[in-house]
Amino acid sequence: MSDLKIVAEPGRQDIVITRTFDAPREAVYAAMTDADSVARWWGMDETDTRVEVSDARPGGRWRYVEKGPDGTEYGFHGVFHDAVEPERIVQTFEFEGMPGHVSMDTCTLEEKDGRTLYTSVTVFQSVEDRDGMVASGMETGLSQSLDALEKLVTEGA
């Protein structure tokens, strides 16, 4: 059972997400930065993800496209500002369906007893942008993605 926690305090511009993975942080970091792995875990259960660009280094870019069951495609992209293997990834995030609404995500991975604590702090340009993300149903997609990441790093599936 997942210990996913999503904290979005009223009036703040950030969302803090924590979750523990039953795998070493090297495995989690590799799965988060390897294009083939990202395509296997990123996105909703009913969508397929295509990784067009994934250059996990400072100044590198990323772009993922989710394809829904009806064939509709949803693009997401950003820039890596920092990538320190296996402990930290800092990147921007933008949903192409809402251009101009960019957030900054800092993800840290801490290993304890062979398990990895994933902490993600996402800062939005405004409280309204943050509230819009929360209202979008992001928890479902996030939960499904992180469950798939867990499966990938523990079972290799």
CSV table of N, CA, C and O in Angstrom, one decimal, residues 1 5-6 8 20 22 26 31 35-38 50 57 65 67 76 80 92 96 119 123-125 136 139 141 155-156:
chain,number,residue,atom,x,y,z
A,1,MET,N,0.8,-1.2,0.0
A,1,MET,CA,0.0,0.0,0.0
A,1,MET,C,0.9,1.2,0.0
A,1,MET,O,1.8,1.4,0.7
A,5,LYS,N,1.6,11.1,0.2
A,5,LYS,CA,1.0,12.2,0.9
A,5,LYS,C,1.1,13.4,-0.1
A,5,LYS,O,2.2,13.7,-0.6
A,6,ILE,N,0.0,14.2,-0.2
A,6,ILE,CA,0.0,15.4,-1.0
A,6,ILE,C,-0.5,16.5,-0.1
A,6,ILE,O,-1.6,16.4,0.4
A,8,ALA,N,-1.2,20.5,0.1
A,8,ALA,CA,-1.4,21.8,-0.5
A,8,ALA,C,-2.1,22.7,0.5
A,8,ALA,O,-3.3,22.7,0.5
A,20,THR,N,7.3,6.7,-0.3
A,20,THR,CA,8.4,5.8,-0.1
A,20,THR,C,8.3,4.7,-1.1
A,20,THR,O,7.3,4.2,-1.4
A,22,ASP,N,10.1,1.0,-2.2
A,22,ASP,CA,10.9,-0.1,-1.6
A,22,ASP,C,12.0,-0.5,-2.6
A,22,ASP,O,12.0,-1.6,-3.1
A,26,GLU,N,19.2,4.8,-6.2
A,26,GLU,CA,19.9,4.7,-7.5
A,26,GLU,C,18.9,4.2,-8.5
A,26,GLU,O,18.8,4.7,-9.7
A,31,ALA,N,15.2,5.3,-13.0
A,31,ALA,CA,13.9,5.1,-13.7
A,31,ALA,C,13.2,6.5,-14.0
A,31,ALA,O,12.5,6.6,-14.9
A,35,ALA,N,14.8,7.5,-20.5
A,35,ALA,CA,13.6,7.7,-21.4
A,35,ALA,C,12.7,6.5,-21.5
A,35,ALA,O,11.5,6.6,-21.4
A,36,ASP,N,13.4,5.3,-21.7
A,36,ASP,CA,12.6,4.1,-21.9
A,36,ASP,C,11.8,3.8,-20.6
A,36,ASP,O,10.6,3.4,-20.6
A,37,SER,N,12.4,4.0,-19.4
A,37,SER,CA,11.7,3.8,-18.2
A,37,SER,C,10.6,4.8,-18.0
A,37,SER,O,9.5,4.4,-17.5
A,38,VAL,N,10.9,6.1,-18.2
A,38,VAL,CA,9.8,7.1,-18.1
A,38,VAL,C,8.6,6.7,-18.9
A,38,VAL,O,7.4,6.8,-18.4
A,50,ARG,N,4.7,8.7,-24.6
A,50,ARG,CA,5.8,8.7,-25.6
A,50,ARG,C,6.8,9.8,-25.1
A,50,ARG,O,6.4,10.9,-24.9
A,57,ARG,N,20.0,16.7,-17.5
A,57,ARG,CA,21.2,17.4,-17.1
A,57,ARG,C,20.9,18.9,-17.0
A,57,ARG,O,19.9,19.3,-17.7
A,65,VAL,N,4.5,13.0,-24.3
A,65,VAL,CA,3.2,13.1,-24.8
A,65,VAL,C,2.4,11.9,-24.4
A,65,VAL,O,2.8,10.7,-24.6
A,67,LYS,N,-1.0,9.7,-24.7
A,67,LYS,CA,-2.1,9.5,-25.7
A,67,LYS,C,-3.2,8.7,-25.0
A,67,LYS,O,-3.0,7.6,-24.5
A,76,PHE,N,3.5,17.7,-22.6
A,76,PHE,CA,4.0,18.3,-21.4
A,76,PHE,C,5.5,18.5,-21.7
A,76,PHE,O,6.2,17.6,-22.3
A,80,PHE,N,15.4,20.9,-17.5
A,80,PHE,CA,16.1,20.5,-16.3
A,80,PHE,C,17.0,21.6,-15.8
A,80,PHE,O,17.9,22.1,-16.6
A,92,THR,N,11.4,22.4,-14.7
A,92,THR,CA,10.2,23.1,-14.9
A,92,THR,C,9.2,22.1,-15.5
A,92,THR,O,9.5,21.0,-16.0
A,96,GLU,N,1.1,21.6,-22.1
A,96,GLU,CA,0.9,22.4,-23.3
A,96,GLU,C,-0.5,22.9,-23.6
A,96,GLU,O,-0.7,23.8,-24.4
A,119,THR,N,10.6,13.1,-2.2
A,119,THR,CA,10.0,14.3,-1.8
A,119,THR,C,10.0,15.2,-3.0
A,119,THR,O,11.1,15.5,-3.5
A,123,VAL,N,6.5,24.4,-7.0
A,123,VAL,CA,6.2,25.8,-6.7
A,123,VAL,C,5.6,26.4,-8.0
A,123,VAL,O,6.1,26.3,-9.1
A,124,PHE,N,4.4,27.0,-7.9
A,124,PHE,CA,3.6,27.6,-9.0
A,124,PHE,C,3.8,29.1,-9.0
A,124,PHE,O,4.2,29.7,-8.0
A,125,GLN,N,3.5,29.7,-10.1
A,125,GLN,CA,3.6,31.1,-10.3
A,125,GLN,C,2.6,31.9,-9.4
A,125,GLN,O,2.8,33.1,-9.1
A,136,SER,N,-7.6,20.0,-10.8
A,136,SER,CA,-7.6,19.3,-12.1
A,136,SER,C,-7.7,17.8,-12.0
A,136,SER,O,-7.8,17.0,-12.9
A,139,GLU,N,-4.1,14.4,-8.5
A,139,GLU,CA,-3.8,13.3,-7.5
A,139,GLU,C,-4.0,11.9,-8.1
A,139,GLU,O,-3.2,11.0,-7.9
A,141,GLY,N,-3.7,11.0,-11.4
A,141,GLY,CA,-2.6,10.7,-12.3
A,141,GLY,C,-1.3,10.5,-11.6
A,141,GLY,O,-0.5,9.7,-11.9
A,155,GLU,N,9.9,-4.6,-9.3
A,155,GLU,CA,9.7,-5.8,-10.1
A,155,GLU,C,10.3,-5.8,-11.5
A,155,GLU,O,10.4,-6.9,-12.1
A,156,GLY,N,10.8,-4.7,-11.9
A,156,GLY,CA,11.4,-4.6,-13.2
A,156,GLY,C,10.3,-4.7,-14.3
A,156,GLY,O,10.6,-4.9,-15.5
